[in-house]
mmCIF file of C-alpha atoms in Angstrom:
data_model
loop_
_atom_site.group_PDB
_atom_site.id
_atom_site.type_symbol
_atom_site.label_atom_id
_atom_site.label_comp_id
_atom_site.label_asym_id
_atom_site.label_seq_id
_atom_site.Cartn_x
_atom_site.Cartn_y
_atom_site.Cartn_z
ATOM 1 C CA MET A 1 128.868 255.984 -119.123
ATOM 2 C CA LYS A 2 130.629 257.241 -116.009
ATOM 3 C CA PRO A 3 129.104 255.567 -112.911
ATOM 4 C CA TRP A 4 127.148 257.809 -110.589
ATOM 5 C CA ASN A 5 129.083 258.937 -107.520
ATOM 6 C CA VAL A 6 126.914 257.557 -104.711
ATOM 7 C CA GLU A 7 126.885 255.525 -101.534
ATOM 8 C CA ILE A 8 124.083 253.780 -99.648
ATOM 9 C CA CYS A 9 123.082 254.520 -96.074
ATOM 10 C CA ASP A 10 120.587 251.830 -95.124
ATOM 11 C CA VAL A 11 118.265 252.867 -92.290
ATOM 12 C CA THR A 12 116.339 249.600 -91.856
ATOM 13 C CA LEU A 13 117.544 249.168 -88.280
ATOM 14 C CA ARG A 14 116.379 252.662 -87.310
ATOM 15 C CA ASP A 15 113.657 254.075 -89.564
ATOM 16 C CA GLY A 16 112.605 250.584 -90.634
ATOM 17 C CA GLU A 17 112.055 249.645 -87.005
ATOM 18 C CA GLN A 18 109.754 252.666 -86.667
ATOM 19 C CA THR A 19 107.230 250.771 -88.776
ATOM 20 C CA PRO A 20 104.133 250.396 -86.578
ATOM 21 C CA GLY A 21 104.350 247.117 -84.670
ATOM 22 C CA VAL A 22 107.938 246.300 -85.653
ATOM 23 C CA SER A 23 110.708 245.671 -83.122
ATOM 24 C CA PHE A 24 113.982 243.884 -83.814
ATOM 25 C CA THR A 25 115.977 241.994 -81.209
ATOM 26 C CA CYS A 26 119.698 242.739 -80.915
ATOM 27 C CA THR A 27 120.449 239.385 -82.540
ATOM 28 C CA GLU A 28 118.137 240.195 -85.452
ATOM 29 C CA LYS A 29 119.713 243.619 -85.872
ATOM 30 C CA MET A 30 123.178 242.091 -85.977
ATOM 31 C CA GLU A 31 122.112 239.464 -88.521
ATOM 32 C CA ILE A 32 120.558 242.120 -90.761
ATOM 33 C CA ALA A 33 123.652 244.308 -90.367
ATOM 34 C CA SER A 34 125.873 241.405 -91.462
ATOM 35 C CA LEU A 35 123.801 240.857 -94.600
ATOM 36 C CA LEU A 36 123.848 244.580 -95.411
ATOM 37 C CA ASP A 37 127.612 244.550 -94.993
ATOM 38 C CA GLU A 38 127.947 241.515 -97.302
ATOM 39 C CA THR A 39 125.829 243.316 -99.898
ATOM 40 C CA GLY A 40 128.324 246.179 -99.876
ATOM 41 C CA VAL A 41 126.236 248.874 -98.180
ATOM 42 C CA GLU A 42 128.658 251.609 -97.133
ATOM 43 C CA VAL A 43 126.767 253.015 -94.127
ATOM 44 C CA ILE A 44 124.377 251.255 -91.736
ATOM 45 C CA GLU A 45 122.213 253.401 -89.476
ATOM 46 C CA ALA A 46 122.028 251.071 -86.480
ATOM 47 C CA GLY A 47 119.489 252.902 -84.353
ATOM 48 C CA PHE A 48 118.636 255.817 -82.049
ATOM 49 C CA PRO A 49 120.660 255.083 -78.867
ATOM 50 C CA VAL A 50 118.726 257.318 -76.443
ATOM 51 C CA VAL A 51 115.433 255.533 -77.151
ATOM 52 C CA SER A 52 116.184 252.896 -74.494
ATOM 53 C CA ASP A 53 119.003 251.073 -72.717
ATOM 54 C CA ASN A 54 118.419 248.090 -74.990
ATOM 55 C CA GLU A 55 118.629 250.267 -78.098
ATOM 56 C CA PHE A 56 121.896 251.699 -76.822
ATOM 57 C CA ARG A 57 123.329 248.199 -76.317
ATOM 58 C CA CYS A 58 122.205 247.093 -79.794
ATOM 59 C CA VAL A 59 123.913 250.053 -81.489
ATOM 60 C CA GLN A 60 127.052 249.497 -79.424
ATOM 61 C CA GLN A 61 127.171 245.791 -80.285
ATOM 62 C CA ILE A 62 126.811 246.493 -83.996
ATOM 63 C CA CYS A 63 129.639 249.039 -83.754
ATOM 64 C CA ARG A 64 131.825 246.302 -82.292
ATOM 65 C CA MET A 65 131.097 243.693 -84.981
ATOM 66 C CA GLY A 66 134.057 244.746 -87.107
ATOM 67 C CA LEU A 67 132.004 245.282 -90.266
ATOM 68 C CA ASP A 68 133.369 247.044 -93.334
ATOM 69 C CA SER A 69 130.301 249.301 -93.340
ATOM 70 C CA ARG A 70 130.489 252.521 -91.359
ATOM 71 C CA ILE A 71 128.017 252.529 -88.476
ATOM 72 C CA CYS A 72 125.750 255.522 -87.972
ATOM 73 C CA CYS A 73 123.170 256.511 -85.370
ATOM 74 C CA LEU A 74 120.517 259.195 -85.059
ATOM 75 C CA ALA A 75 120.695 262.037 -82.547
ATOM 76 C CA ARG A 76 118.765 265.152 -81.689
ATOM 77 C CA ALA A 77 120.782 268.343 -81.328
ATOM 78 C CA VAL A 78 121.104 267.901 -77.547
ATOM 79 C CA PRO A 79 124.161 266.926 -75.476
ATOM 80 C CA GLY A 80 122.729 263.656 -74.099
ATOM 81 C CA ASP A 81 122.098 262.284 -77.578
ATOM 82 C CA ILE A 82 125.607 263.142 -78.744
ATOM 83 C CA ASP A 83 127.124 261.612 -75.592
ATOM 84 C CA ALA A 84 125.245 258.375 -76.316
ATOM 85 C CA ALA A 85 126.609 258.332 -79.871
ATOM 86 C CA ILE A 86 130.140 258.893 -78.583
ATOM 87 C CA GLU A 87 129.810 256.106 -76.020
ATOM 88 C CA CYS A 88 128.454 253.698 -78.641
ATOM 89 C CA GLU A 89 131.573 254.404 -80.723
ATOM 90 C CA VAL A 90 129.696 255.086 -83.950
ATOM 91 C CA ASP A 91 131.568 256.258 -87.040
ATOM 92 C CA LEU A 92 128.912 258.781 -88.020
ATOM 93 C CA VAL A 93 126.176 260.583 -86.124
ATOM 94 C CA SER A 94 123.165 262.094 -87.866
ATOM 95 C CA ILE A 95 122.256 265.252 -85.936
ATOM 96 C CA PHE A 96 118.854 266.468 -87.050
ATOM 97 C CA ILE A 97 116.695 269.514 -86.468
ATOM 98 C CA ALA A 98 113.220 270.257 -87.797
ATOM 99 C CA THR A 99 113.488 273.134 -90.244
ATOM 100 C CA SER A 100 110.077 273.844 -91.775
ATOM 101 C CA ASP A 101 108.107 276.797 -90.407
ATOM 102 C CA LEU A 102 105.390 274.429 -89.144
ATOM 103 C CA HIS A 103 107.807 272.130 -87.322
ATOM 104 C CA MET A 104 109.796 275.043 -85.937
ATOM 105 C CA ARG A 105 106.630 276.576 -84.520
ATOM 106 C CA ILE A 106 105.278 273.451 -82.821
ATOM 107 C CA LYS A 107 108.558 271.833 -81.669
ATOM 108 C CA TYR A 108 110.892 274.589 -80.526
ATOM 109 C CA ARG A 109 110.421 277.571 -78.242
ATOM 110 C CA CYS A 110 113.031 279.709 -79.931
ATOM 111 C CA SER A 111 113.734 281.419 -83.229
ATOM 112 C CA PRO A 112 115.202 279.526 -86.197
ATOM 113 C CA ASP A 113 118.498 281.363 -85.731
ATOM 114 C CA GLU A 114 118.681 280.358 -82.067
ATOM 115 C CA MET A 115 117.868 276.744 -82.895
ATOM 116 C CA LEU A 116 120.496 276.674 -85.636
ATOM 117 C CA GLU A 117 123.109 278.111 -83.276
ATOM 118 C CA ARG A 118 122.377 275.448 -80.649
ATOM 119 C CA ALA A 119 122.550 272.684 -83.253
ATOM 120 C CA LEU A 120 125.869 273.905 -84.614
ATOM 121 C CA GLY A 121 127.239 273.671 -81.104
ATOM 122 C CA MET A 122 126.343 269.961 -81.125
ATOM 123 C CA VAL A 123 127.993 269.543 -84.526
ATOM 124 C CA ASP A 124 131.157 270.998 -83.010
ATOM 125 C CA TYR A 125 130.840 268.762 -79.959
ATOM 126 C CA ALA A 126 130.558 265.560 -82.007
ATOM 127 C CA HIS A 127 133.257 266.644 -84.445
ATOM 128 C CA ASP A 128 135.623 267.463 -81.569
ATOM 129 C CA HIS A 129 135.161 263.884 -80.296
ATOM 130 C CA GLY A 130 136.290 262.408 -83.597
ATOM 131 C CA ILE A 131 132.862 261.419 -84.955
ATOM 132 C CA ALA A 132 131.830 262.328 -88.482
ATOM 133 C CA VAL A 133 128.585 264.313 -88.655
ATOM 134 C CA ARG A 134 125.595 264.391 -90.957
ATOM 135 C CA PHE A 135 123.762 267.660 -90.271
ATOM 136 C CA ALA A 136 120.210 266.859 -91.316
ATOM 137 C CA ALA A 137 117.063 268.862 -91.866
ATOM 138 C CA GLU A 138 113.794 267.148 -90.916
ATOM 139 C CA ASP A 139 110.853 268.187 -93.116
ATOM 140 C CA ALA A 140 113.442 269.768 -95.415
ATOM 141 C CA SER A 141 111.182 269.478 -98.453
ATOM 142 C CA ARG A 142 108.777 271.982 -96.864
ATOM 143 C CA THR A 143 111.548 274.301 -95.681
ATOM 144 C CA ASP A 144 112.466 277.659 -97.176
ATOM 145 C CA HIS A 145 115.387 276.981 -99.501
ATOM 146 C CA THR A 146 117.255 280.111 -98.388
ATOM 147 C CA PHE A 147 117.245 278.873 -94.796
ATOM 148 C CA LEU A 148 118.336 275.408 -95.934
ATOM 149 C CA GLN A 149 121.283 276.824 -97.841
ATOM 150 C CA ARG A 150 122.326 278.858 -94.811
ATOM 151 C CA MET A 151 121.973 275.829 -92.525
ATOM 152 C CA TYR A 152 123.954 273.525 -94.799
ATOM 153 C CA ALA A 153 126.695 276.114 -95.371
ATOM 154 C CA ALA A 154 127.052 276.651 -91.627
ATOM 155 C CA GLY A 155 127.113 272.908 -90.968
ATOM 156 C CA ALA A 156 129.899 272.422 -93.500
ATOM 157 C CA GLU A 157 131.866 275.282 -91.941
ATOM 158 C CA HIS A 158 131.583 273.496 -88.595
ATOM 159 C CA GLY A 159 132.954 270.269 -90.057
ATOM 160 C CA ALA A 160 129.835 268.309 -91.070
ATOM 161 C CA GLU A 161 130.729 265.706 -93.689
ATOM 162 C CA TYR A 162 127.151 265.519 -95.002
ATOM 163 C CA SER A 163 124.084 267.727 -95.334
ATOM 164 C CA GLY A 164 120.874 265.739 -94.899
ATOM 165 C CA PHE A 165 117.701 266.477 -96.877
ATOM 166 C CA ALA A 166 114.598 264.633 -95.694
ATOM 167 C CA ASP A 167 111.317 264.489 -97.584
ATOM 168 C CA THR A 168 109.733 263.553 -94.268
ATOM 169 C CA LEU A 169 106.135 263.555 -95.470
ATOM 170 C CA GLY A 170 106.926 261.859 -98.759
ATOM 171 C CA PHE A 171 105.051 264.453 -100.772
ATOM 172 C CA MET A 172 107.665 265.262 -103.411
ATOM 173 C CA THR A 173 107.574 264.118 -107.026
ATOM 174 C CA PRO A 174 110.664 263.452 -109.162
ATOM 175 C CA VAL A 175 110.130 266.766 -110.977
ATOM 176 C CA GLU A 176 110.135 268.592 -107.637
ATOM 177 C CA MET A 177 113.286 266.711 -106.657
ATOM 178 C CA ILE A 178 114.979 267.875 -109.868
ATOM 179 C CA HIS A 179 114.008 271.456 -109.025
ATOM 180 C CA PHE A 180 115.509 271.114 -105.542
ATOM 181 C CA MET A 181 118.705 269.539 -106.843
ATOM 182 C CA GLU A 182 119.187 272.209 -109.517
ATOM 183 C CA HIS A 183 118.459 275.209 -107.295
ATOM 184 C CA THR A 184 119.630 274.127 -103.830
ATOM 185 C CA GLY A 185 121.277 270.704 -103.805
ATOM 186 C CA SER A 186 123.919 271.721 -106.316
ATOM 187 C CA ARG A 187 125.003 274.608 -104.039
ATOM 188 C CA ILE A 188 125.660 272.482 -100.966
ATOM 189 C CA PRO A 189 129.370 272.654 -100.041
ATOM 190 C CA ASN A 190 129.643 269.105 -98.666
ATOM 191 C CA LYS A 191 128.070 265.729 -99.512
ATOM 192 C CA LEU A 192 124.291 265.686 -99.883
ATOM 193 C CA ALA A 193 122.303 262.858 -98.269
ATOM 194 C CA VAL A 194 118.678 262.314 -99.337
ATOM 195 C CA HIS A 195 116.111 260.558 -97.167
ATOM 196 C CA CYS A 196 112.809 259.936 -98.960
ATOM 197 C CA HIS A 197 109.549 258.629 -97.534
ATOM 198 C CA ASN A 198 106.956 256.800 -99.602
ATOM 199 C CA ASP A 199 103.610 258.328 -98.626
ATOM 200 C CA LEU A 200 102.684 259.019 -102.262
ATOM 201 C CA GLY A 201 104.661 256.118 -103.723
ATOM 202 C CA CYS A 202 107.595 258.167 -105.031
ATOM 203 C CA ALA A 203 110.372 257.354 -102.538
ATOM 204 C CA THR A 204 112.469 255.180 -104.839
ATOM 205 C CA ALA A 205 111.867 257.427 -107.855
ATOM 206 C CA ASN A 206 112.799 260.544 -105.868
ATOM 207 C CA THR A 207 115.928 258.874 -104.501
ATOM 208 C CA ILE A 208 117.164 257.758 -107.918
ATOM 209 C CA THR A 209 116.332 261.167 -109.410
ATOM 210 C CA ALA A 210 118.367 262.858 -106.685
ATOM 211 C CA ALA A 211 121.266 260.477 -107.400
ATOM 212 C CA GLU A 212 121.175 261.248 -111.113
ATOM 213 C CA TYR A 213 121.318 264.968 -110.317
ATOM 214 C CA GLY A 214 124.248 264.713 -107.922
ATOM 215 C CA ALA A 215 123.108 263.482 -104.496
ATOM 216 C CA PHE A 216 125.800 261.343 -102.876
ATOM 217 C CA GLN A 217 124.310 259.423 -99.940
ATOM 218 C CA LEU A 218 121.050 257.595 -100.652
ATOM 219 C CA HIS A 219 118.910 256.384 -97.750
ATOM 220 C CA THR A 220 117.035 253.093 -98.085
ATOM 221 C CA THR A 221 115.315 250.386 -96.101
ATOM 222 C CA VAL A 222 115.103 246.700 -96.942
ATOM 223 C CA ASN A 223 111.674 245.922 -98.430
ATOM 224 C CA GLY A 224 110.824 249.607 -98.073
ATOM 225 C CA ILE A 225 109.653 249.289 -94.462
ATOM 226 C CA GLY A 226 109.546 252.376 -92.258
ATOM 227 C CA GLU A 227 107.281 255.038 -90.791
ATOM 228 C CA ARG A 228 103.750 254.962 -92.231
ATOM 229 C CA THR A 229 104.242 253.723 -95.809
ATOM 230 C CA GLY A 230 108.003 253.359 -95.515
ATOM 231 C CA ASN A 231 111.109 254.565 -97.316
ATOM 232 C CA ALA A 232 112.941 254.033 -100.597
ATOM 233 C CA ARG A 233 113.476 250.308 -101.151
ATOM 234 C CA LEU A 234 117.072 249.114 -100.994
ATOM 235 C CA GLU A 235 116.483 246.358 -103.538
ATOM 236 C CA GLU A 236 114.940 248.740 -106.076
ATOM 237 C CA VAL A 237 117.538 251.454 -105.557
ATOM 238 C CA LEU A 238 120.434 249.006 -105.996
ATOM 239 C CA ALA A 239 118.891 247.490 -109.135
ATOM 240 C CA LEU A 240 118.353 250.953 -110.610
ATOM 241 C CA LEU A 241 121.894 252.028 -109.724
ATOM 242 C CA ARG A 242 123.174 248.974 -111.606
ATOM 243 C CA LEU A 243 120.944 249.451 -114.665
ATOM 244 C CA LYS A 244 120.727 253.243 -114.898
ATOM 245 C CA GLY A 245 123.711 254.554 -112.953
ATOM 246 C CA GLY A 246 126.397 252.081 -113.988
ATOM 247 C CA VAL A 247 127.154 251.263 -110.325
ATOM 248 C CA ASP A 248 128.126 247.595 -110.200
ATOM 249 C CA ARG A 249 130.018 247.226 -106.894
ATOM 250 C CA TYR A 250 127.064 245.933 -104.838
ATOM 251 C CA ASP A 251 126.410 242.189 -104.561
ATOM 252 C CA LEU A 252 122.791 242.103 -105.691
ATOM 253 C CA THR A 253 122.631 238.314 -105.331
ATOM 254 C CA ARG A 254 122.406 238.897 -101.555
ATOM 255 C CA LEU A 255 119.104 240.735 -101.889
ATOM 256 C CA PRO A 256 116.726 237.724 -101.717
ATOM 257 C CA ALA A 257 118.240 236.492 -98.437
ATOM 258 C CA LEU A 258 118.305 240.024 -97.020
ATOM 259 C CA SER A 259 114.685 240.631 -97.997
ATOM 260 C CA LYS A 260 113.607 237.307 -96.509
ATOM 261 C CA LYS A 261 115.444 237.981 -93.251
ATOM 262 C CA VAL A 262 113.787 241.378 -92.809
ATOM 263 C CA GLU A 263 110.426 239.883 -93.759
ATOM 264 C CA GLU A 264 110.829 237.250 -91.033
ATOM 265 C CA CYS A 265 112.102 239.665 -88.382
ATOM 266 C CA SER A 266 109.572 242.420 -89.093
ATOM 267 C CA GLY A 267 106.539 240.205 -89.712
ATOM 268 C CA ILE A 268 105.715 242.322 -92.769
ATOM 269 C CA VAL A 269 105.114 240.012 -95.730
ATOM 270 C CA MET A 270 106.017 241.294 -99.180
ATOM 271 C CA MET A 271 103.400 241.329 -101.915
ATOM 272 C CA ASP A 272 104.036 238.839 -104.715
ATOM 273 C CA THR A 273 104.162 241.704 -107.212
ATOM 274 C CA LYS A 274 106.950 243.687 -105.515
ATOM 275 C CA PRO A 275 109.833 244.483 -107.875
ATOM 276 C CA VAL A 276 113.115 242.564 -107.555
ATOM 277 C CA VAL A 277 112.244 240.462 -104.487
ATOM 278 C CA GLY A 278 108.541 239.706 -105.010
ATOM 279 C CA LYS A 279 107.501 236.122 -105.785
ATOM 280 C CA ASN A 280 106.210 237.127 -109.232
ATOM 281 C CA ALA A 281 109.053 239.475 -110.199
ATOM 282 C CA PHE A 282 110.470 236.952 -112.693
ATOM 283 C CA SER A 283 107.402 234.772 -113.281
ATOM 284 C CA HIS A 284 105.727 234.731 -116.687
ATOM 285 C CA GLU A 285 102.357 233.286 -117.699
ATOM 286 C CA SER A 286 101.323 235.020 -120.918
ATOM 287 C CA GLY A 287 101.736 232.678 -123.868
ATOM 288 C CA ILE A 288 102.810 235.532 -126.158
ATOM 289 C CA HIS A 289 105.490 236.609 -123.691
ATOM 290 C CA ILE A 290 106.831 233.142 -123.016
ATOM 291 C CA ALA A 291 107.004 232.245 -126.708
ATOM 292 C CA ALA A 292 109.209 235.300 -127.274
ATOM 293 C CA MET A 293 111.311 234.683 -124.175
ATOM 294 C CA ILE A 294 112.108 231.125 -125.207
ATOM 295 C CA GLU A 295 113.856 232.739 -128.184
ATOM 296 C CA ASP A 296 115.429 235.582 -126.160
ATOM 297 C CA PRO A 297 114.662 236.408 -122.487
ATOM 298 C CA GLU A 298 115.456 240.060 -123.132
ATOM 299 C CA ALA A 299 112.149 240.305 -124.981
ATOM 300 C CA TYR A 300 110.328 240.691 -121.645
ATOM 301 C CA GLU A 301 113.083 241.028 -119.024
ATOM 302 C CA TYR A 302 115.072 244.221 -118.549
ATOM 303 C CA LEU A 303 116.509 243.117 -115.205
ATOM 304 C CA ARG A 304 117.827 239.576 -115.459
ATOM 305 C CA PRO A 305 116.841 237.331 -112.523
ATOM 306 C CA GLU A 306 120.361 235.946 -112.084
ATOM 307 C CA THR A 307 121.619 239.506 -111.500
ATOM 308 C CA VAL A 308 119.664 239.647 -108.246
ATOM 309 C CA GLY A 309 120.007 236.010 -107.237
ATOM 310 C CA ARG A 310 116.639 234.910 -108.600
ATOM 311 C CA GLU A 311 115.443 232.362 -111.177
ATOM 312 C CA ARG A 312 113.032 232.774 -114.067
ATOM 313 C CA GLN A 313 109.757 230.866 -113.825
ATOM 314 C CA TYR A 314 107.243 230.041 -116.514
ATOM 315 C CA ILE A 315 103.834 229.748 -114.882
ATOM 316 C CA LEU A 316 101.046 227.750 -116.533
ATOM 317 C CA GLY A 317 97.566 229.207 -116.396
ATOM 318 C CA LYS A 318 94.665 230.756 -118.260
ATOM 319 C CA HIS A 319 96.942 232.738 -120.592
ATOM 320 C CA THR A 320 99.326 229.892 -121.414
ATOM 321 C CA GLY A 321 100.001 229.051 -125.083
ATOM 322 C CA ARG A 322 101.190 225.875 -126.787
ATOM 323 C CA LYS A 323 104.875 226.867 -126.974
ATOM 324 C CA ALA A 324 104.936 227.621 -123.278
ATOM 325 C CA ILE A 325 103.417 224.328 -122.246
ATOM 326 C CA GLU A 326 105.661 222.407 -124.634
ATOM 327 C CA HIS A 327 108.689 224.128 -123.092
ATOM 328 C CA VAL A 328 107.606 223.408 -119.512
ATOM 329 C CA ILE A 329 106.784 219.765 -120.283
ATOM 330 C CA ALA A 330 110.112 219.261 -122.046
ATOM 331 C CA SER A 331 111.979 220.757 -119.069
ATOM 332 C CA LYS A 332 110.444 217.998 -116.936
ATOM 333 C CA GLY A 333 111.642 215.316 -119.329
ATOM 334 C CA CYS A 334 108.128 214.501 -120.565
ATOM 335 C CA SER A 335 106.706 214.206 -124.077
ATOM 336 C CA LEU A 336 103.132 214.121 -125.351
ATOM 337 C CA THR A 337 101.478 213.534 -128.682
ATOM 338 C CA PRO A 338 99.869 216.565 -130.332
ATOM 339 C CA GLY A 339 96.457 215.321 -129.202
ATOM 340 C CA GLN A 340 97.567 214.820 -125.636
ATOM 341 C CA MET A 341 99.211 218.244 -125.654
ATOM 342 C CA HIS A 342 95.956 219.830 -126.857
ATOM 343 C CA TRP A 343 94.018 218.055 -124.101
ATOM 344 C CA LEU A 344 96.541 219.191 -121.473
ATOM 345 C CA LEU A 345 96.460 222.806 -122.659
ATOM 346 C CA CYS A 346 92.657 222.853 -122.440
ATOM 347 C CA GLN A 347 92.753 221.379 -118.935
ATOM 348 C CA VAL A 348 95.362 223.888 -117.755
ATOM 349 C CA LYS A 349 93.138 226.756 -118.894
ATOM 350 C CA LYS A 350 90.024 225.177 -117.366
ATOM 351 C CA VAL A 351 91.643 224.497 -114.007
ATOM 352 C CA SER A 352 93.213 227.953 -113.916
ATOM 353 C CA GLU A 353 89.906 229.675 -114.670
ATOM 354 C CA GLY A 354 88.542 227.842 -111.626
ATOM 355 C CA LYS A 355 91.021 229.880 -109.530
ATOM 356 C CA CYS A 356 93.310 226.907 -108.953
ATOM 357 C CA ARG A 357 97.022 227.653 -109.304
ATOM 358 C CA ILE A 358 98.883 225.212 -111.540
ATOM 359 C CA THR A 359 101.485 224.029 -109.064
ATOM 360 C CA ASP A 360 103.973 221.276 -109.894
ATOM 361 C CA GLU A 361 101.707 218.796 -108.106
ATOM 362 C CA VAL A 362 98.664 219.876 -110.112
ATOM 363 C CA LEU A 363 100.643 219.745 -113.337
ATOM 364 C CA MET A 364 101.947 216.239 -112.653
ATOM 365 C CA ASP A 365 98.407 215.036 -111.965
ATOM 366 C CA LEU A 366 97.291 216.537 -115.270
ATOM 367 C CA LEU A 367 100.245 214.950 -117.066
ATOM 368 C CA ARG A 368 99.297 211.517 -115.758
ATOM 369 C CA GLU A 369 95.767 212.046 -117.049
ATOM 370 C CA ALA A 370 97.081 213.330 -120.376
ATOM 371 C CA HIS A 371 99.038 210.135 -120.948
ATOM 372 C CA LYS A 372 95.791 208.213 -120.595
ATOM 373 C CA GLN A 373 94.205 210.088 -123.477
ATOM 374 C CA GLU A 374 94.008 208.415 -126.871
ATOM 375 C CA GLN A 375 97.123 208.654 -129.026
ATOM 376 C CA VAL A 376 96.529 211.053 -131.900
#
């Protein structure tokens, strides 16, 4: 299979920081940027420089870190925003305008044609100063496709390297994304960038669908943080690119450390059940599952834990079977008689049903008690 032609633009430091209550220090932003760079992310969106003097300094410092990743920032289609991007020395500036009829009506006091003309002037301005441009449509998924095509064609004519498509409200489904890619995305003259929000839980699915149908730049955030319910998750997108798209150039073993760093800096704790980086992602309790996995892990693992820097865990509990407990006990260098093993299995189920997790400490206590049972 020919690998999909894609790159990642991670927007954790910009859209991720727009998560309610989240604010990164410059040091935290630089640490996260370093980890993204080590993972192999091609583009890092470092921030929105005109937000504040501190934001400007953070973007500028990241630009001066000497990373392999290209550094991007966000800008409205106004001269002051473009000047800030130029002064920060970014590699790429994302110039956005709202394009849906609703956004046009409530945000701008001019016609769509007038707004487009003004924005193209800013594309020229940035391009003339040696900065690559992503010409992006906010609320693109609710925008008339004819207008989008005209906007993207004009942006490309003015030197924009990318056309940006944002599902700002996160209301698209993968089927709707296919329709867009087939009827509009495929006609874009430059590289298409997709930016998906997760309001209905489809951000990662929409992003991967767009990639399969030809989108080039995929926007993500670490742990899926971002406005409201967040964006497409970097860890999920990279795993899917490896497994479904044949893209193997990213160092997925960096993902646990990257996820943990963003968790610490954002204060947003990941659920145990989150794919790839969640505590339970590679934990197994069911006796039927574990018995099969002892023979061949592929029986119940499509993504191998070592691929993403994780380890498999067999968890003892209510659903544990004899083979599972024998395997866990043997891995600890212990042995029990059949009678002792039966007693231990019964106790594990009893303790677990009392809502007590079978930690290593609990298990060792039970093992000591098991050895006291009569030899059978």
